[in-house]
Short mmCIF file of C-alpha atoms and ligand atoms in Angstrom, two decimals:
data_model
loop_
_atom_site.label_atom_id
_atom_site.label_comp_id
_atom_site.label_asym_id
_atom_site.label_seq_id
_atom_site.Cartn_x
_atom_site.Cartn_y
_atom_site.Cartn_z
CA MET K 1 -0.08 -0.05 0.08
CA HIS K 2 1.03 3.50 -0.69
CA LYS K 3 1.22 5.63 2.04
CA LYS K 4 0.57 9.28 1.59
CA LEU K 5 3.34 11.36 2.63
CA PHE K 6 2.84 14.02 5.48
CA ILE K 7 6.98 13.71 5.71
CA PRO K 8 8.57 17.58 5.31
CA GLY K 9 9.70 16.48 2.07
CA PRO K 10 9.35 14.88 -0.13
CA VAL K 11 5.58 15.42 -0.33
CA GLU K 12 2.62 13.60 -2.01
CA VAL K 13 2.79 14.49 -5.78
CA ASN K 14 -0.44 14.77 -7.80
CA PRO K 15 -0.65 12.03 -10.29
CA ALA K 16 -1.23 14.16 -13.74
CA VAL K 17 2.10 15.61 -12.36
CA LEU K 18 3.68 12.60 -11.75
CA GLU K 19 2.53 11.39 -15.31
CA LYS K 20 4.48 14.66 -16.78
CA MET K 21 7.79 13.25 -15.64
CA ALA K 22 7.05 10.39 -18.34
CA THR K 23 7.01 12.80 -20.91
CA PRO K 24 8.82 11.54 -24.33
CA LEU K 25 12.16 13.64 -23.98
CA ILE K 26 13.35 16.60 -26.02
CA GLY K 27 16.64 17.89 -27.26
CA HIS K 28 17.66 20.18 -24.11
CA ARG K 29 19.01 22.80 -27.06
CA THR K 30 16.25 22.91 -28.84
CA LYS K 31 13.78 25.72 -29.04
CA ASP K 32 11.10 23.56 -27.04
CA ALA K 33 13.65 23.40 -24.25
CA THR K 34 14.08 27.33 -24.09
CA ALA K 35 10.04 27.44 -24.27
CA LEU K 36 10.15 25.06 -21.59
CA GLN K 37 12.72 26.79 -19.26
CA GLN K 38 11.26 30.12 -20.11
CA GLY K 39 7.32 29.43 -18.91
CA ILE K 40 9.17 27.76 -15.84
CA SER K 41 10.77 30.92 -15.13
CA GLU K 42 7.91 33.20 -15.64
CA LYS K 43 5.60 31.05 -13.79
CA MET K 44 8.21 31.36 -11.16
CA GLN K 45 8.83 35.19 -11.28
CA LYS K 46 5.02 35.11 -10.27
CA VAL K 47 5.32 32.74 -7.04
CA MET K 48 8.34 34.56 -5.76
CA ALA K 49 6.97 37.94 -6.68
CA THR K 50 10.27 38.90 -8.10
CA LYS K 51 11.88 40.26 -11.46
CA ASN K 52 14.98 38.33 -10.59
CA THR K 53 16.57 36.22 -12.67
CA ILE K 54 15.18 32.42 -12.41
CA VAL K 55 18.16 29.98 -12.37
CA LEU K 56 17.20 26.26 -12.36
CA SER K 57 19.88 23.37 -11.02
CA THR K 58 19.58 19.63 -11.33
CA SER K 59 20.00 19.36 -8.00
CA SER K 60 18.33 19.31 -4.79
CA GLY K 61 17.98 22.74 -3.22
CA SER K 62 21.24 22.25 -1.04
CA GLY K 63 23.34 22.51 -4.29
CA LEU K 64 22.07 26.13 -5.22
CA MET K 65 22.57 26.69 -1.18
CA GLU K 66 26.46 25.47 -1.58
CA GLY K 67 26.93 27.79 -4.78
CA ALA K 68 25.42 30.47 -2.94
CA VAL K 69 27.78 30.96 -0.38
CA ARG K 70 30.91 30.11 -2.58
CA CYS K 71 29.93 32.83 -5.49
CA PHE K 72 28.75 35.66 -3.41
CA THR K 73 30.96 35.78 -0.38
CA LYS K 74 34.31 37.65 -1.10
CA LYS K 75 35.14 39.10 3.24
CA ARG K 76 33.12 36.63 5.69
CA ALA K 77 29.17 35.21 5.83
CA ALA K 78 27.02 35.37 8.70
CA VAL K 79 25.10 32.70 8.78
CA PHE K 80 21.54 32.95 11.10
CA SER K 81 20.60 29.69 12.36
CA ILE K 82 17.53 28.48 13.78
CA GLY K 83 18.28 24.83 13.36
CA ALA K 84 19.71 22.20 11.43
CA PHE K 85 19.10 24.27 7.97
CA GLY K 86 20.68 27.11 9.55
CA LYS K 87 23.84 24.60 10.63
CA ARG K 88 23.62 23.40 7.00
CA TRP K 89 25.11 26.89 5.72
CA TYR K 90 27.58 27.50 8.31
CA LYS K 91 29.28 23.75 7.05
CA MET K 92 29.03 24.56 3.22
CA CYS K 93 30.76 27.60 4.32
CA THR K 94 33.41 25.56 6.27
CA ALA K 95 33.70 22.84 3.60
CA ASN K 96 34.44 25.11 0.98
CA GLY K 97 37.12 27.24 3.00
CA ILE K 98 34.32 30.29 2.99
CA PRO K 99 35.20 32.67 5.90
CA ALA K 100 31.94 32.21 8.22
CA ASP K 101 30.40 32.89 11.68
CA ILE K 102 27.67 31.18 13.03
CA PHE K 103 24.71 32.90 15.07
CA GLU K 104 22.16 30.61 16.66
CA SER K 105 19.14 31.23 18.07
CA GLU K 106 17.63 28.67 20.71
CA LEU K 107 15.84 25.84 19.05
CA GLY K 108 12.11 26.68 18.19
CA GLN K 109 12.99 30.58 18.32
CA ILE K 110 13.38 33.06 15.53
CA THR K 111 16.34 34.94 14.29
CA THR K 112 15.66 38.56 15.93
CA PRO K 113 16.11 41.73 13.55
CA GLU K 114 18.48 42.79 17.01
CA MET K 115 20.86 39.61 16.04
CA ILE K 116 21.20 40.93 12.30
CA GLU K 117 21.73 44.58 13.49
CA GLU K 118 24.58 43.45 15.84
CA ALA K 119 26.13 41.07 13.27
CA LEU K 120 25.87 43.36 10.15
CA SER K 121 27.12 46.56 12.47
CA THR K 122 30.76 45.38 12.83
CA GLY K 123 31.34 45.88 8.71
CA LYS K 124 32.62 42.30 8.82
CA TYR K 125 30.31 40.39 6.65
CA ASP K 126 28.99 41.01 3.11
CA LEU K 127 26.80 38.24 2.90
CA ILE K 128 24.25 36.64 5.26
CA THR K 129 21.94 33.31 4.87
CA ILE K 130 18.68 33.18 6.40
CA THR K 131 16.01 30.25 6.71
CA GLN K 132 12.97 31.51 6.17
CA ASN K 133 11.52 28.53 7.49
CA GLU K 134 12.98 26.11 9.61
CA THR K 135 11.86 22.37 9.04
CA SER K 136 13.15 20.72 11.77
CA THR K 137 11.41 22.65 14.57
CA GLY K 138 8.31 24.23 12.48
CA ILE K 139 8.83 27.93 12.96
CA HIS K 140 8.86 30.94 9.97
CA ASN K 141 11.21 34.20 10.44
CA PRO K 142 9.80 37.57 10.81
CA MET K 143 11.29 38.28 7.56
CA ALA K 144 9.58 41.91 7.04
CA ARG K 145 11.22 42.90 10.41
CA LEU K 146 14.73 40.75 9.58
CA ALA K 147 14.69 42.89 6.17
CA GLU K 148 14.45 46.44 7.80
CA VAL K 149 17.92 45.65 9.31
CA TYR K 150 19.56 44.06 6.28
CA LYS K 151 18.31 46.43 4.24
CA LYS K 152 20.01 49.51 6.01
CA TYR K 153 23.44 47.51 4.20
CA PRO K 154 23.28 47.45 0.76
CA ASP K 155 26.54 45.76 0.59
CA VAL K 156 25.75 42.75 1.81
CA ILE K 157 24.06 39.98 -0.01
CA VAL K 158 21.00 38.34 1.65
CA CYS K 159 20.53 34.44 0.93
CA VAL K 160 17.05 33.04 1.59
CA ASP K 161 16.51 29.46 2.28
CA THR K 162 12.87 29.20 1.43
CA VAL K 163 12.72 25.38 0.36
CA SER K 164 10.01 24.37 2.56
CA SER K 165 8.01 27.07 2.12
CA MET K 166 8.08 28.77 -1.49
CA ALA K 167 4.31 28.52 -2.86
CA GLY K 168 2.70 27.50 0.33
CA ASP K 169 3.86 30.81 2.78
CA PHE K 170 4.15 33.80 0.94
CA VAL K 171 7.82 35.55 0.79
CA PRO K 172 7.56 38.76 -1.68
CA VAL K 173 11.47 38.34 -2.89
CA ASP K 174 11.74 41.97 -4.54
CA GLU K 175 9.78 43.78 -1.64
CA LEU K 176 12.46 41.86 1.32
CA GLY K 177 15.15 42.65 -1.22
CA ILE K 178 16.30 39.12 -1.14
CA ASP K 179 19.51 38.92 -3.46
CA VAL K 180 19.47 34.83 -4.00
CA CYS K 181 16.38 33.12 -2.65
CA ILE K 182 16.05 29.45 -2.97
CA THR K 183 13.84 26.34 -3.32
CA SER K 184 13.44 22.78 -4.25
CA THR K 185 10.71 21.22 -6.41
CA GLN K 186 9.99 18.54 -3.71
CA LYS K 187 8.62 20.28 -0.75
CA CYS K 188 5.82 23.60 -0.99
CA LEU K 189 6.00 22.80 -5.27
CA GLY K 190 4.85 19.35 -5.11
CA VAL K 191 6.89 18.19 -7.59
CA PRO K 192 9.20 15.05 -7.61
CA PRO K 193 12.50 15.67 -5.90
CA GLY K 194 15.77 16.40 -7.99
CA MET K 195 15.53 20.29 -9.06
CA ALA K 196 16.33 23.75 -7.00
CA ILE K 197 15.13 27.04 -8.17
CA ALA K 198 16.61 30.34 -7.46
CA ALA K 199 15.80 33.77 -7.84
CA VAL K 200 19.13 35.82 -8.41
CA SER K 201 19.40 39.54 -8.52
CA ASP K 202 21.80 41.50 -10.95
CA ARG K 203 23.53 43.01 -7.96
CA ALA K 204 24.65 39.48 -6.80
CA ILE K 205 25.84 38.28 -10.32
CA GLU K 206 27.75 41.41 -10.92
CA LYS K 207 29.77 40.82 -7.43
CA ALA K 208 30.03 37.40 -8.04
CA LYS K 209 31.75 38.22 -11.41
CA THR K 210 34.67 39.44 -9.21
CA ILE K 211 35.06 36.25 -6.98
CA GLU K 212 37.47 33.56 -7.75
CA ASN K 213 36.97 29.97 -7.24
CA ARG K 214 33.15 29.76 -7.48
CA GLY K 215 33.04 26.29 -8.54
CA LEU K 216 31.43 25.23 -11.89
CA TYR K 217 28.50 23.19 -11.97
CA PHE K 218 26.77 25.68 -9.46
CA ASP K 219 28.30 28.76 -10.34
CA TYR K 220 25.73 31.58 -10.36
CA VAL K 221 27.40 33.53 -13.02
CA GLU K 222 27.42 30.54 -15.60
CA LEU K 223 23.69 29.84 -14.56
CA VAL K 224 22.21 33.34 -15.03
CA LYS K 225 24.37 33.71 -18.68
CA PHE K 226 22.93 30.72 -20.14
CA VAL K 227 19.22 32.01 -19.03
CA LYS K 228 20.06 35.91 -20.25
CA GLU K 229 22.01 35.10 -23.10
CA LYS K 230 21.13 31.81 -24.87
CA PRO K 231 18.19 32.68 -23.21
CA TYR K 232 16.99 30.29 -21.22
CA GLN K 233 19.18 27.61 -21.36
CA TYR K 234 21.06 25.42 -18.76
CA PRO K 235 24.79 25.12 -19.26
CA SER K 236 24.87 21.40 -18.98
CA THR K 237 21.77 18.80 -19.52
CA PRO K 238 18.73 19.95 -17.34
CA SER K 239 16.34 16.75 -15.83
CA LEU K 240 14.15 17.58 -18.62
CA SER K 241 11.41 15.57 -16.83
CA HIS K 242 11.62 17.67 -13.77
CA MET K 243 11.28 20.32 -16.12
CA PHE K 244 7.54 19.52 -17.74
CA ALA K 245 6.56 18.15 -14.60
CA LEU K 246 7.39 22.13 -13.03
CA ASP K 247 6.02 23.88 -15.63
CA TYR K 248 2.54 21.84 -15.44
CA GLN K 249 2.31 21.99 -11.63
CA LEU K 250 3.07 25.53 -11.64
CA ASP K 251 -0.08 25.75 -14.08
CA ARG K 252 -2.28 24.22 -11.13
CA ILE K 253 -0.62 26.34 -8.47
CA LEU K 254 -1.87 29.81 -10.61
CA GLU K 255 -4.72 27.77 -11.22
CA GLU K 256 -5.85 27.61 -7.82
CA GLY K 257 -4.52 31.30 -7.02
CA LEU K 258 -1.47 32.12 -4.83
CA GLU K 259 -3.96 33.81 -2.50
CA ASN K 260 -6.07 30.77 -2.03
CA ARG K 261 -2.98 28.61 -2.04
CA TYR K 262 -1.38 30.69 1.17
CA ALA K 263 -4.79 30.82 2.79
CA ARG K 264 -4.96 27.20 2.76
CA HIS K 265 -2.10 26.26 4.20
CA LYS K 266 -2.60 28.60 6.97
CA ARG K 267 -5.97 27.01 7.81
CA LEU K 268 -3.98 23.30 7.41
CA ALA K 269 -1.60 24.75 9.79
CA ALA K 270 -4.31 26.07 12.06
CA LYS K 271 -5.94 22.25 12.50
CA VAL K 272 -2.75 20.77 12.91
CA GLN K 273 -1.49 23.36 15.81
CA GLU K 274 -4.90 23.12 16.94
CA TRP K 275 -4.28 19.27 17.37
CA ALA K 276 -0.95 19.73 18.84
CA LYS K 277 -2.31 22.20 21.48
CA THR K 278 -4.26 18.75 23.04
CA HIS K 279 -1.47 16.45 22.36
CA GLY K 280 1.61 17.40 23.90
CA GLY K 281 2.05 21.16 22.56
CA LEU K 282 3.57 23.05 20.02
CA TYR K 283 7.65 22.67 20.23
CA SER K 284 8.57 25.80 19.01
CA ASP K 285 7.33 29.57 19.84
CA PRO K 286 3.97 30.15 19.06
CA GLU K 287 3.89 33.44 17.78
CA ASN K 288 6.16 32.50 14.96
CA LEU K 289 4.78 29.05 13.56
CA SER K 290 5.45 27.75 10.35
CA VAL K 291 2.76 27.33 7.90
CA THR K 292 4.05 24.32 5.88
CA VAL K 293 5.35 22.15 8.70
CA THR K 294 4.11 21.16 12.69
CA CYS K 295 6.81 19.99 15.40
CA ILE K 296 4.88 18.70 18.12
CA ASN K 297 5.98 17.64 21.58
CA ASN K 298 6.09 13.70 21.94
CA THR K 299 4.27 13.45 25.10
CA THR K 300 2.38 10.30 24.27
CA GLY K 301 4.81 8.23 26.18
CA HIS K 302 5.09 5.53 22.86
CA PRO K 303 8.40 5.67 20.81
CA PHE K 304 7.65 7.21 17.70
CA SER K 305 8.56 4.00 15.40
CA ASP K 306 5.60 2.82 16.83
CA ILE K 307 3.11 5.97 16.24
CA ASN K 308 4.31 5.96 12.68
CA LYS K 309 3.77 2.31 12.45
CA ALA K 310 0.35 2.40 13.32
CA MET K 311 -0.18 5.44 11.36
CA GLY K 312 1.34 3.25 8.12
CA GLU K 313 -0.58 0.90 8.72
CA LYS K 314 -3.75 3.38 7.86
CA GLY K 315 -1.79 4.70 5.03
CA TRP K 316 -0.06 7.51 5.97
CA LEU K 317 3.39 8.71 6.39
CA ILE K 318 4.38 11.63 8.97
CA SER K 319 7.98 12.39 10.52
CA ASN K 320 10.06 12.03 13.45
CA GLY K 321 11.84 14.65 14.59
CA TYR K 322 14.91 16.15 12.97
CA GLY K 323 18.34 15.85 14.44
CA ASP K 324 18.56 16.51 18.45
CA LEU K 325 15.00 16.61 18.39
CA LYS K 326 14.48 12.95 16.71
CA ASP K 327 13.19 11.16 19.66
CA LYS K 328 11.55 14.45 21.91
CA THR K 329 9.34 15.70 18.96
CA PHE K 330 7.28 14.31 15.54
CA ARG K 331 6.39 16.46 12.87
CA VAL K 332 3.36 16.44 10.55
CA ALA K 333 3.67 18.32 6.56
CA HIS K 334 1.08 20.48 5.44
CA MET K 335 2.32 21.55 2.61
CA ALA K 336 1.67 21.55 -1.27
CA ASP K 337 -1.42 20.00 -2.37
CA THR K 338 -3.00 18.85 0.53
CA THR K 339 -6.35 19.48 1.11
CA ASP K 340 -8.74 20.30 3.98
CA GLU K 341 -10.25 16.83 3.96
CA GLU K 342 -6.80 14.72 4.12
CA MET K 343 -5.72 16.79 6.57
CA ASP K 344 -9.10 16.30 8.93
CA ALA K 345 -8.54 12.13 7.87
CA LEU K 346 -5.24 11.97 9.14
CA LEU K 347 -5.79 13.81 12.59
CA LYS K 348 -8.74 11.85 13.10
CA ASP K 349 -6.32 8.75 12.57
CA LEU K 350 -3.59 9.87 14.59
CA ASP K 351 -6.14 10.69 17.31
CA GLU K 352 -7.17 6.67 16.51
CA VAL K 353 -3.64 5.20 16.55
CA LEU K 354 -2.72 7.28 20.07
CA ALA K 355 -5.70 5.70 21.36
CA SER K 356 -5.26 1.87 20.37
CA LEU K 357 -1.17 2.13 21.48
C1 PLP Q 401 14.68 20.34 2.71
C2 PLP Q 401 15.58 21.37 3.15
C3 PLP Q 401 16.40 21.76 2.73
C4 PLP Q 401 17.29 20.79 2.19
O1 PLP Q 401 16.86 20.60 0.71
P1 PLP Q 401 17.39 19.81 -0.41
O2 PLP Q 401 16.40 19.85 -1.15
O3 PLP Q 401 16.69 18.16 0.50
O4 PLP Q 401 18.63 19.99 -0.80
C5 PLP Q 401 16.99 23.05 3.20
N1 PLP Q 401 16.64 23.97 3.78
C6 PLP Q 401 15.24 23.42 4.56
C7 PLP Q 401 14.80 24.20 5.17
C8 PLP Q 401 14.72 22.36 4.25
O5 PLP Q 401 13.31 22.07 4.64
#
């Protein structure tokens, strides 16, 4: 039996979208491939509320994250971490020999405007990374408040991880002054894993051109050059199969309407948060809860593996905690194309499972 995925990626993919992965292939240097990539770019610009260049990468989101710290850091990176995925940016810096400092919030808490001010006012940093939605703890950062601070430092390149939120949570890239905004296909976009997408500002690219050792496969200068000059091409052979699926799914997303999509994510999040309040409680700061994934304290007295096994028998897969929170919490994702009916059914079954254990 297929278990419906309510883990924070990969997510359940609509059958019609899955089918698009089986579209007969086309040559990647053809006009058809150009048209396909252009279509995706224009639709992604709507989803990301940006005029910046959209680059695709045949990799998961981590590839473009690693490429970003390499391409855009000249002096030193300030990594603002609110959990596992913030730490990942830091590891990417150190693994590539990029000078970096990490500014960690307590787990379950946000990055504060004060933390950004304190770091940037030193003048030491020319790149910052922010996790807009932290999947390990189920919180999202107050981006508008953070933007008020980093916008005062126009020489700093702002990189934001929206891997588990873009197309589920409203992140207006241009309004927030984000230079490099990164996401992956397998979370809120509702497409199989294997492709990453970033919106990149011209000023970031101009800066990157002055930086050596940007790497090759994830070199944003090259990725943008192929979009702007070829145009709408990819430096190597992209996963055209993902592109067919993504293009089609973006039509579905825009057909639903972004406002409706954001409202649905909020509604689903509220259902799970309500459930959590009477079942162990929410792990994270209630003021800043994610609209795409909820992290719940496991006070059931049962190891999570038992809960998920019983849930599996009912056809669902939810997620354990991440990293240090593996056994203390569990997570329910409510992202991409999940419906109200599915969410209600899942929570009902979760109640049944807990009563039966
Ligand atoms: C999943 C996730 C990543 C990693 O993305 P991949 O596409 O798996 O490389 C990074 N950041 C966040 C917040 C995530 O949820």
